PDB file of C-alpha atoms in Angstrom:
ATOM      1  CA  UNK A 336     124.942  75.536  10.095  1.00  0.00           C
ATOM      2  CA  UNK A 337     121.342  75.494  10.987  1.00  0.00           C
ATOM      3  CA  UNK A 338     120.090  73.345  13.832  1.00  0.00           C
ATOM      4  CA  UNK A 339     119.261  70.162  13.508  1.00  0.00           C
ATOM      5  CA  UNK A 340     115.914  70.514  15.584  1.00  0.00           C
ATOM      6  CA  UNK A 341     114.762  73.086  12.898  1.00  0.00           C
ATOM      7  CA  UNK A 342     112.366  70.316  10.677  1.00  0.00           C
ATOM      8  CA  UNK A 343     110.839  69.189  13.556  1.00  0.00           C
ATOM      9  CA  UNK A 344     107.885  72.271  12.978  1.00  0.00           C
ATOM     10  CA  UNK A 345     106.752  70.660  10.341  1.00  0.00           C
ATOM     11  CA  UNK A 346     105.706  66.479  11.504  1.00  0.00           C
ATOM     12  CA  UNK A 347     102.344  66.186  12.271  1.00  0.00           C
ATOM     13  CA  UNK A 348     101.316  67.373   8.559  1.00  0.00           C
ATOM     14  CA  UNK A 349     103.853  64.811   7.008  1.00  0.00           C
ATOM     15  CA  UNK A 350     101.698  61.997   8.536  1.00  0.00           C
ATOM     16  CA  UNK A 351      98.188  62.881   8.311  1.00  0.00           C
ATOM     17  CA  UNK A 352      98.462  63.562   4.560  1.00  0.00           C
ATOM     18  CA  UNK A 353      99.342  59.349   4.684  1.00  0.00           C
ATOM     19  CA  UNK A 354      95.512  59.327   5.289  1.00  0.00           C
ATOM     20  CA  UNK A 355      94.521  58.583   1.723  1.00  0.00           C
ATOM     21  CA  UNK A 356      97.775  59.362  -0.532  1.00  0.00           C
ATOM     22  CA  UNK A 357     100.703  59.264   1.176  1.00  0.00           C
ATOM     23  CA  UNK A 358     101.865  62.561  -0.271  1.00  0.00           C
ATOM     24  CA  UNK A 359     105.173  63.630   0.333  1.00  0.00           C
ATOM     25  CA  UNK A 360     106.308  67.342   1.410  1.00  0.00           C
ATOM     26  CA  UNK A 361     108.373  68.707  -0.717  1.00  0.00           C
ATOM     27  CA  UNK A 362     107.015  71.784  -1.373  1.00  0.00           C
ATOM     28  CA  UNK A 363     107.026  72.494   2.385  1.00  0.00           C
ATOM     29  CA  UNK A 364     110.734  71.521   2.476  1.00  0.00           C
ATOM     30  CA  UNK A 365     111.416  73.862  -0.044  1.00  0.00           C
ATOM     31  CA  UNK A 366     110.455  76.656   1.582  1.00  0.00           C
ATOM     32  CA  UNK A 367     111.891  75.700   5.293  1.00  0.00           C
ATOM     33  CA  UNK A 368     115.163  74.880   3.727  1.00  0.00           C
ATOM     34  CA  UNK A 369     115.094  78.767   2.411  1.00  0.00           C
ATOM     35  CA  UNK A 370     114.602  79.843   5.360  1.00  0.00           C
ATOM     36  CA  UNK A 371     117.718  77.927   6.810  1.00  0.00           C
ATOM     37  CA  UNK A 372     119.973  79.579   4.482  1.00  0.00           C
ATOM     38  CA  UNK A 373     121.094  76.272   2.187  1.00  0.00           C
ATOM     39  CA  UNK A 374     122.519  76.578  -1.632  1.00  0.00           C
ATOM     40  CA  UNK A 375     119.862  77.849  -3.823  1.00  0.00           C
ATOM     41  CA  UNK A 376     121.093  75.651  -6.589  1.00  0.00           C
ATOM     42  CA  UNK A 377     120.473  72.269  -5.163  1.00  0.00           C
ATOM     43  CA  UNK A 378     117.069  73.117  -2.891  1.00  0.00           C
ATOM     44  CA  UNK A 379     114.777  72.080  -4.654  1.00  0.00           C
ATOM     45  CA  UNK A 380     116.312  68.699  -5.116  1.00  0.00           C
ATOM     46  CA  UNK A 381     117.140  68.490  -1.738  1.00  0.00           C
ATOM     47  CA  UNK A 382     113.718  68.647  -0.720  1.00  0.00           C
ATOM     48  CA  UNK A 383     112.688  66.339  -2.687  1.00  0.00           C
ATOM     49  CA  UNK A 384     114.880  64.090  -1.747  1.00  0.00           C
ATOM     50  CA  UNK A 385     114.288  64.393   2.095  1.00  0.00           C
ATOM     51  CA  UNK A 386     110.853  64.253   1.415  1.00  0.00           C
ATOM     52  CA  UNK A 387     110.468  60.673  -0.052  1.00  0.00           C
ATOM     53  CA  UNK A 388     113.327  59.530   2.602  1.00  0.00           C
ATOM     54  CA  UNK A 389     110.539  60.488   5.218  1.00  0.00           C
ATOM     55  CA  UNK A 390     107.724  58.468   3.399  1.00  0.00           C
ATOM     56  CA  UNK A 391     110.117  55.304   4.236  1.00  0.00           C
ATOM     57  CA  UNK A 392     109.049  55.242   7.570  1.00  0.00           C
ATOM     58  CA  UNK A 393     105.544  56.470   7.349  1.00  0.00           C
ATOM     59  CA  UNK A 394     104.699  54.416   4.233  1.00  0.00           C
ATOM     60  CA  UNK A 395     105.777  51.482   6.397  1.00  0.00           C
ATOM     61  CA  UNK A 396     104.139  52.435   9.624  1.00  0.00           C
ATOM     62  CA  UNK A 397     100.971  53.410   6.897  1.00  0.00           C
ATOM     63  CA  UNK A 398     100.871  49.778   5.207  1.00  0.00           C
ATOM     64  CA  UNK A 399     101.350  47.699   8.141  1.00  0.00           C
ATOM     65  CA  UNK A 400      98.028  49.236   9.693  1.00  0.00           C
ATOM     66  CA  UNK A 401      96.239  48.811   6.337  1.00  0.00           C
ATOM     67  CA  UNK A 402      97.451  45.139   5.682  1.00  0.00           C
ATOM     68  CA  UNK A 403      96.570  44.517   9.378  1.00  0.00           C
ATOM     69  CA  UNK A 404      92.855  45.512   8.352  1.00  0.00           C
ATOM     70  CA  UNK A 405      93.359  43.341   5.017  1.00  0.00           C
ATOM     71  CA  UNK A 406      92.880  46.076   2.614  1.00  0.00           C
ATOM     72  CA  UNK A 407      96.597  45.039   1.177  1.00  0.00           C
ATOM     73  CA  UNK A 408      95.762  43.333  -2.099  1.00  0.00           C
ATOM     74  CA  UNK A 409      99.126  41.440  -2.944  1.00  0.00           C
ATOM     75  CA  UNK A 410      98.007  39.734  -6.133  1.00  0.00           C
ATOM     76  CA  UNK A 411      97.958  43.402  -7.510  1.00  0.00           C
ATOM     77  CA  UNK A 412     100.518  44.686  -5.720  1.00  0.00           C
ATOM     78  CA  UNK A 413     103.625  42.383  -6.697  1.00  0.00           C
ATOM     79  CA  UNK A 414     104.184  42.730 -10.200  1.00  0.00           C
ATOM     80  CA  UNK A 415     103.256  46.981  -9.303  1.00  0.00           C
ATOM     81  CA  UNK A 416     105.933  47.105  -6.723  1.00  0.00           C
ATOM     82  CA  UNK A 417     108.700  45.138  -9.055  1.00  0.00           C
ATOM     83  CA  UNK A 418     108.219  47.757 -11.667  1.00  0.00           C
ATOM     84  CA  UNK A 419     108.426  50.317  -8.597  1.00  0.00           C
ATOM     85  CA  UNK A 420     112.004  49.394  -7.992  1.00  0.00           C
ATOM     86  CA  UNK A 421     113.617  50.273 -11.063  1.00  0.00           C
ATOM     87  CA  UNK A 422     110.850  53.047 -11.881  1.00  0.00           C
ATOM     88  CA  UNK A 423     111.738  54.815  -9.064  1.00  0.00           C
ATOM     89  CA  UNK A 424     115.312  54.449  -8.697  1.00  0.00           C
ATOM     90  CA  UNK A 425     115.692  56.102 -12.414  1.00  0.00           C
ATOM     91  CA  UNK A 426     113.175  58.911 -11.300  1.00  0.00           C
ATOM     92  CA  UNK A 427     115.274  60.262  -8.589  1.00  0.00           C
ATOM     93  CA  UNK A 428     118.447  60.124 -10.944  1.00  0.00           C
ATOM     94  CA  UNK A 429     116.379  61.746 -13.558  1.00  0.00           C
ATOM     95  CA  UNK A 430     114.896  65.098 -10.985  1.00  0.00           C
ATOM     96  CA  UNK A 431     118.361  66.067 -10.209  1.00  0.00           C
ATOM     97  CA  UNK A 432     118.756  67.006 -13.710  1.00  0.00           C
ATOM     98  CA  UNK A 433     115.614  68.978 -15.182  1.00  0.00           C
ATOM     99  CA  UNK A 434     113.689  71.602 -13.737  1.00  0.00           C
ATOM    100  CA  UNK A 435     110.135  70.489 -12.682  1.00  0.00           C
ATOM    101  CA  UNK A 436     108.613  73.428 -13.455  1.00  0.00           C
ATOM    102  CA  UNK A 437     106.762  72.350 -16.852  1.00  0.00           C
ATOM    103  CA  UNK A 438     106.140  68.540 -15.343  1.00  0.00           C
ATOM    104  CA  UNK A 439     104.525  70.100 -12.128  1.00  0.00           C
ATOM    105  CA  UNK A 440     102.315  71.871 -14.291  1.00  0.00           C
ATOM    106  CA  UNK A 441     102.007  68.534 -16.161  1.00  0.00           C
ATOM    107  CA  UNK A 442     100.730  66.614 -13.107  1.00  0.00           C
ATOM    108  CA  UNK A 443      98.637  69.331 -11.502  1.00  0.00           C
ATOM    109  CA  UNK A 444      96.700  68.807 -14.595  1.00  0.00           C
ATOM    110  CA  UNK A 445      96.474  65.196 -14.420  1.00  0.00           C
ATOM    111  CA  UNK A 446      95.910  65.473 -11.080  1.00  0.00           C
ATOM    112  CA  UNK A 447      92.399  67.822 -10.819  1.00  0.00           C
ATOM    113  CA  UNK A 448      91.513  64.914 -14.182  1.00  0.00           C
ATOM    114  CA  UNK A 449      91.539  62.046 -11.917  1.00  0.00           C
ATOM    115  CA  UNK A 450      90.229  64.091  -8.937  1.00  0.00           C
ATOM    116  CA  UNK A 451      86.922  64.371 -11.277  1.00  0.00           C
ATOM    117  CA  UNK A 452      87.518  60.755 -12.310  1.00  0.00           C
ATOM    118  CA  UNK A 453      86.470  59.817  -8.324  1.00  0.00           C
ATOM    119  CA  UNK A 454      84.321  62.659  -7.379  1.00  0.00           C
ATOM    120  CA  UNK A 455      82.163  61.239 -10.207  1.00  0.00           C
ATOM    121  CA  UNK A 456      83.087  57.980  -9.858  1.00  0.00           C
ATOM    122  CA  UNK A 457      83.669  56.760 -13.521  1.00  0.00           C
ATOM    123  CA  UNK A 458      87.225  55.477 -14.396  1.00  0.00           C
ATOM    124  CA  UNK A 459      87.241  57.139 -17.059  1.00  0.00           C
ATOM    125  CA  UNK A 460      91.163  57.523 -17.402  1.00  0.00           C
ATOM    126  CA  UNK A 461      91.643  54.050 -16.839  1.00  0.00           C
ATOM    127  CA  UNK A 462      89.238  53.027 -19.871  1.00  0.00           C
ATOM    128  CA  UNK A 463      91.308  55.855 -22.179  1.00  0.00           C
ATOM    129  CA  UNK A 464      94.391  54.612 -21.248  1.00  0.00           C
ATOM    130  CA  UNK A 465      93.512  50.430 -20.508  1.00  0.00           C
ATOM    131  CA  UNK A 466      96.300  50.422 -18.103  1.00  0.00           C
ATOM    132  CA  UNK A 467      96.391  46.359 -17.562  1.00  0.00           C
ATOM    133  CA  UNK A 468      95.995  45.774 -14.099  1.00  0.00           C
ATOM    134  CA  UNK A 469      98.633  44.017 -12.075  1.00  0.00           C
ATOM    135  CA  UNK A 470     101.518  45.621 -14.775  1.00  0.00           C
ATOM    136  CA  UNK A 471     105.180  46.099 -14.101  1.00  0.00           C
ATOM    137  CA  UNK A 472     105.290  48.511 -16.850  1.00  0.00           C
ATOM    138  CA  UNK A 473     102.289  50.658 -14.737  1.00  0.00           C
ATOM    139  CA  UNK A 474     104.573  50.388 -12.065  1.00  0.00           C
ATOM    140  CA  UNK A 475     107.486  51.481 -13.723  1.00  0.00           C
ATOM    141  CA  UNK A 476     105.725  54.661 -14.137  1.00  0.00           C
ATOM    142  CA  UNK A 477     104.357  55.119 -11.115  1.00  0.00           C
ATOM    143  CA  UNK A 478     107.643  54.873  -9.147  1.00  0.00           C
ATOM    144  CA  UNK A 479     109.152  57.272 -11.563  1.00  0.00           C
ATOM    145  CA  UNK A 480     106.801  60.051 -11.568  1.00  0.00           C
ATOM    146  CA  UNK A 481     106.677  59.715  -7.626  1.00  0.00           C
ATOM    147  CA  UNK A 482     110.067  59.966  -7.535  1.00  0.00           C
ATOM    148  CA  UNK A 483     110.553  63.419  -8.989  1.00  0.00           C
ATOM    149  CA  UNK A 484     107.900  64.510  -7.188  1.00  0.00           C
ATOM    150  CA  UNK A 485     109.309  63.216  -4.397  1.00  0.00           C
ATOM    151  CA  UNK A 486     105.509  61.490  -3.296  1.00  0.00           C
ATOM    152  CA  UNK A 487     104.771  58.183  -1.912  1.00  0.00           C
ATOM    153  CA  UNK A 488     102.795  57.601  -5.286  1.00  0.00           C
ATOM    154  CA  UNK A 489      99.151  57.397  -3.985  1.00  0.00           C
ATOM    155  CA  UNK A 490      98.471  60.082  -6.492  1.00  0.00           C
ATOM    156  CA  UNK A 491      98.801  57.546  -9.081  1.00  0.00           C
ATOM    157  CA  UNK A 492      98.415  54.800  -7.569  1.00  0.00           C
ATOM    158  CA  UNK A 493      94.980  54.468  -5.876  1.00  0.00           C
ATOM    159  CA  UNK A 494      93.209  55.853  -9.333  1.00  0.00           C
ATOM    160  CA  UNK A 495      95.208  52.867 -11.372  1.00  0.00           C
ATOM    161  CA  UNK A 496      94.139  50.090  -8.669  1.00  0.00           C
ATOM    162  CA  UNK A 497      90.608  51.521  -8.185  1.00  0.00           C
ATOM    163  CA  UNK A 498      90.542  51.216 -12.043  1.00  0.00           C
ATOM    164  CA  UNK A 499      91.911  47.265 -11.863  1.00  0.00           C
ATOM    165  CA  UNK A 500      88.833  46.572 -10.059  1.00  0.00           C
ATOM    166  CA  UNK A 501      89.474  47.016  -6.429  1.00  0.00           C
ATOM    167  CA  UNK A 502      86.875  49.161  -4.512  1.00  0.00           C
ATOM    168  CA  UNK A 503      88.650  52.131  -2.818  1.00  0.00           C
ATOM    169  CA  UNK A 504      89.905  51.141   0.596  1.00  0.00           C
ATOM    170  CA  UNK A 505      91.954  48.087  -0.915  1.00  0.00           C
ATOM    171  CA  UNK A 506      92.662  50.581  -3.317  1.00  0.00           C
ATOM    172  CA  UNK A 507      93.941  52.610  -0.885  1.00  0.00           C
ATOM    173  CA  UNK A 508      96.081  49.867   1.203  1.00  0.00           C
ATOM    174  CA  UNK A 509      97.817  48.615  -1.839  1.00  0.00           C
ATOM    175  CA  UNK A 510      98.791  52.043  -2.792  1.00  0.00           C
ATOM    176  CA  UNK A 511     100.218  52.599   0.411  1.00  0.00           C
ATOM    177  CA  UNK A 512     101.977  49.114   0.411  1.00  0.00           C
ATOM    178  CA  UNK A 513     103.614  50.565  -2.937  1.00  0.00           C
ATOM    179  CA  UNK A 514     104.921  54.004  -1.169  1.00  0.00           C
ATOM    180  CA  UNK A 515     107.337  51.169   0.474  1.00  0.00           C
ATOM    181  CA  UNK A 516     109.516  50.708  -2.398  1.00  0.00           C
ATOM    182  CA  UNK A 517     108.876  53.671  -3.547  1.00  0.00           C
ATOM    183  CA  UNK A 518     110.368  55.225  -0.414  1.00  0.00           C
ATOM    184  CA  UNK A 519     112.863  53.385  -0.645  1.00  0.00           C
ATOM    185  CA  UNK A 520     114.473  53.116  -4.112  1.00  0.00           C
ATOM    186  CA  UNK A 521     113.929  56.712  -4.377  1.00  0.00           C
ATOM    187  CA  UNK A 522     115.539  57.556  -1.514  1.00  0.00           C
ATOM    188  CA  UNK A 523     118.537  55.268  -2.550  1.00  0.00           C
ATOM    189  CA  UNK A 524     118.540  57.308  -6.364  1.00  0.00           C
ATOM    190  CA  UNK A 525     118.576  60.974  -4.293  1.00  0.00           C
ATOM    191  CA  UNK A 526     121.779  59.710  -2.116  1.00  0.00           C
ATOM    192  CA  UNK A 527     123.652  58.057  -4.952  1.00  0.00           C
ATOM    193  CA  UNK A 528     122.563  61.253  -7.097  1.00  0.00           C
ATOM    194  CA  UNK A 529     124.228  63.684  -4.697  1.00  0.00           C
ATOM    195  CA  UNK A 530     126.635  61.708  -2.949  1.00  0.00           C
ATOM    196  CA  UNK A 531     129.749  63.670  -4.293  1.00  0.00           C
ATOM    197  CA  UNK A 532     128.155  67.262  -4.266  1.00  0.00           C
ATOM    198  CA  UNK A 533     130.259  69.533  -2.677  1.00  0.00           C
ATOM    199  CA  UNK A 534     126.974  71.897  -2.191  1.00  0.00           C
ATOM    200  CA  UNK A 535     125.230  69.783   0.408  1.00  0.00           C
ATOM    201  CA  UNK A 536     124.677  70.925   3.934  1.00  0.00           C
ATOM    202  CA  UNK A 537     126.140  69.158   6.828  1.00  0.00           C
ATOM    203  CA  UNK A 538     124.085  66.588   7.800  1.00  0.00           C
ATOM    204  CA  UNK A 539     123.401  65.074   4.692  1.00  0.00           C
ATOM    205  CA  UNK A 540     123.520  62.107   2.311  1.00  0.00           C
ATOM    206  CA  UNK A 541     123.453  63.047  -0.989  1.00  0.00           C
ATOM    207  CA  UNK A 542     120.074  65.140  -1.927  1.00  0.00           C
ATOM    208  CA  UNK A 543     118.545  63.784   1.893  1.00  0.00           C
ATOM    209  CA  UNK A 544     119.221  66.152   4.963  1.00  0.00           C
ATOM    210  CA  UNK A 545     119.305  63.266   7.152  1.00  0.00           C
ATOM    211  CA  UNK A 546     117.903  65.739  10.426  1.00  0.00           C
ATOM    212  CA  UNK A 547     114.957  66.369   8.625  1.00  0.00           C
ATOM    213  CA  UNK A 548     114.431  62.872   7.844  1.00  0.00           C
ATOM    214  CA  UNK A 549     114.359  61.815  11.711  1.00  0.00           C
ATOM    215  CA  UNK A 550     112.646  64.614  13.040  1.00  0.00           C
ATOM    216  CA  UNK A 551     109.906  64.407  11.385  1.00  0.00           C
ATOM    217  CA  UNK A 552     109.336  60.792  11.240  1.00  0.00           C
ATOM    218  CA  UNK A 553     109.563  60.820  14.456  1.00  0.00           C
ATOM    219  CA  UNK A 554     106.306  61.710  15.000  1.00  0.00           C
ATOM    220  CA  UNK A 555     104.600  61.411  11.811  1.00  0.00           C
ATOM    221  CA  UNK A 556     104.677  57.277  11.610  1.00  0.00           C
ATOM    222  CA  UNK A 557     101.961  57.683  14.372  1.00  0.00           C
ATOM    223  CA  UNK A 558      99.497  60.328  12.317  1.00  0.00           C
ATOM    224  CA  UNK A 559     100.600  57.862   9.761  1.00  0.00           C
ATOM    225  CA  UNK A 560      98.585  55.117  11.396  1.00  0.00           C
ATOM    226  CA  UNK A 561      96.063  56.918  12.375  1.00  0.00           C
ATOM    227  CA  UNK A 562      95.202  58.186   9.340  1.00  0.00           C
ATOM    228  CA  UNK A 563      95.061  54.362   8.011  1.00  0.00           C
ATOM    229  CA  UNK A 564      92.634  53.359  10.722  1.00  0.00           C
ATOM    230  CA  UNK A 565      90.870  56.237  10.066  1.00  0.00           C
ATOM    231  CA  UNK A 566      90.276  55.309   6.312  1.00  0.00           C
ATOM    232  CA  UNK A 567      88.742  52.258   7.514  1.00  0.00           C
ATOM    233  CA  UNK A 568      86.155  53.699   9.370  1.00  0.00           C
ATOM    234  CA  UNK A 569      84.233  55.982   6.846  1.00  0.00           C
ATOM    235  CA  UNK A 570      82.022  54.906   4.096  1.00  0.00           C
ATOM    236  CA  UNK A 571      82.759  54.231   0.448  1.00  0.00           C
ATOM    237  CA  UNK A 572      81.291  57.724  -0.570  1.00  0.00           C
ATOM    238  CA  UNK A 573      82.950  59.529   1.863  1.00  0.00           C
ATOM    239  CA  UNK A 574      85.992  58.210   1.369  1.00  0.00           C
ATOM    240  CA  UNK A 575      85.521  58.787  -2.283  1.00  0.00           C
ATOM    241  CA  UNK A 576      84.578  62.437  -1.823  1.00  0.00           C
ATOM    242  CA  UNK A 577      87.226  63.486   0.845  1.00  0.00           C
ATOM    243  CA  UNK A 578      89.864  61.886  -1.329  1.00  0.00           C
ATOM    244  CA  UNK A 579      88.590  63.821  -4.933  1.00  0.00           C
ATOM    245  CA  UNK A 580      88.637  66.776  -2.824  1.00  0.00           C
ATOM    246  CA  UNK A 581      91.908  66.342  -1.441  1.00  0.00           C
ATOM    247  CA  UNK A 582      92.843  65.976  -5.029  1.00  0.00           C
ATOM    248  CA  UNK A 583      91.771  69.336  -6.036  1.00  0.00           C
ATOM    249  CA  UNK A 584      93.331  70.574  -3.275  1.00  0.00           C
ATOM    250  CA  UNK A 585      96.640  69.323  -4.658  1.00  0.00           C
ATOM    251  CA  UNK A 586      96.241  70.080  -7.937  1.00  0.00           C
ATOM    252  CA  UNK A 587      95.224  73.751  -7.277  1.00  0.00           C
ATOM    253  CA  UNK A 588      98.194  74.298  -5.004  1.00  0.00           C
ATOM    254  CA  UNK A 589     100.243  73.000  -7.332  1.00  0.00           C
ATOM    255  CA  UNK A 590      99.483  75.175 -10.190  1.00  0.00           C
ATOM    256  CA  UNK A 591      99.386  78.251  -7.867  1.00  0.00           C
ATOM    257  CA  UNK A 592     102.818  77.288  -5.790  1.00  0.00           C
TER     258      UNK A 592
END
């Protein structure tokens, strides 16, 4: 089998992408799993699945730092987080079974929309929509769509609290507060998912290949917090600029990959 020390090429990026989204990897598991020769027919799943079990530790390490600096609003984040739970639980239970390919074109879409939402600085989605803020059904969604995507859920997230009324750093902490559960729960729905797969590598629980997991957390729960601190340091409009850019970034690769 390949050797365990093989995800360890890929940490540093895992944490610094905590900075404003807490995105996940999977993508980039994807393709190193290719190259270490595992079953074609549960890959994608499986990085998926390794992907949000990483966010566990750097969405903790992530919202620790940003509660620390008070940008956690929990008023908004408890009823979120409860609908997070179940959302995201179904969502990994759901990804084993569909291929992505027309909801990744789905959310790359929604994605560059909301990255012009906060370049612009509008809220325009969250008037179309009136998403009530602190909603367990919002929350529902959230953890489900994060979980398929295998994404600590900053993506939807931050634009949802930003349109609730929170300016974007608390935006921002709360979001990554809400990776927590969503790290979690997901993580639980990939193991209990894949549990009795005979096509998983050594190494793993269900769709998480547990190496990857550690490797790369080792190191990334530290870019994780300094990408936290870091988001308390810059303005309001630079934040709100580096972040819509980010999303286009995103959204671009994700129609392209």
């Amino acid at each position: 089998p390949p050797p365990p020390a093989a995800p360890f090429i890929f940490q540093a990026e895992h944490g610094i992408r905590h900075f404003c989204l807490s995105r996940g990897l999977g993508d980039v598991y994807k393709r190193q799993f290719m190259n270490l020769g595992f079953n074609s027919e549960i890959i994608v799943q499986l990085a998926i699945g390794t992907s949000i079990g990483c966010i566990i530790f750097t969405s903790i390490s992530s919202a620790v730092t940003h509660n620390n600096k008070g940008s956690v609003n929990l008023l908004h984040f408890k009823p979120v987080a409860t609908g997070i739970v179940f959302g995201a639980f179904a969502g990994a239970m759901f990804a084993v079974q569909v291929d992505g390919l027309i909801l990744k074109l789905s959310i790359a879409t929604f994605i560059l929309l909301v990255g012009m939402d906060i370049l612009f600085d509008k809220n325009i989605i969250q008037k179309i929509f009136k998403f009530k803020s602190k909603s367990v059904f919002v929350g529902s969604g959230i953890g489900f769509l994060s979980s398929i995507l295998g994404i600590g859920g900053g993506t939807f997230s931050v634009p949802y609290f930003k349109g609730s009324g929170l300016n974007l750093t608390s935006s921002i902490g709360t979001s990554a507060a809400c990776g927590v559960p969503i790290a979690i729960f997901g993580t639980l729905g990939y193991i209990f998912a894949g549990i009795d797969s005979p096509l998983m590598p050594n190494f793993s629980l269900g769709y998480v290949y547990v190496p990857a997991v550690f490797g790369v957390s080792i190191t990334s729960i530290f870019a994780a917090r300094y990408g936290a601190e870091l988001a308390h340091h810059l303005s309001q409009e630079v934040l709100r600029i580096l972040m819509a850019g980010w999303f286009f970034v995103v959204s671009i690769y994700m129609f392209v990959i």
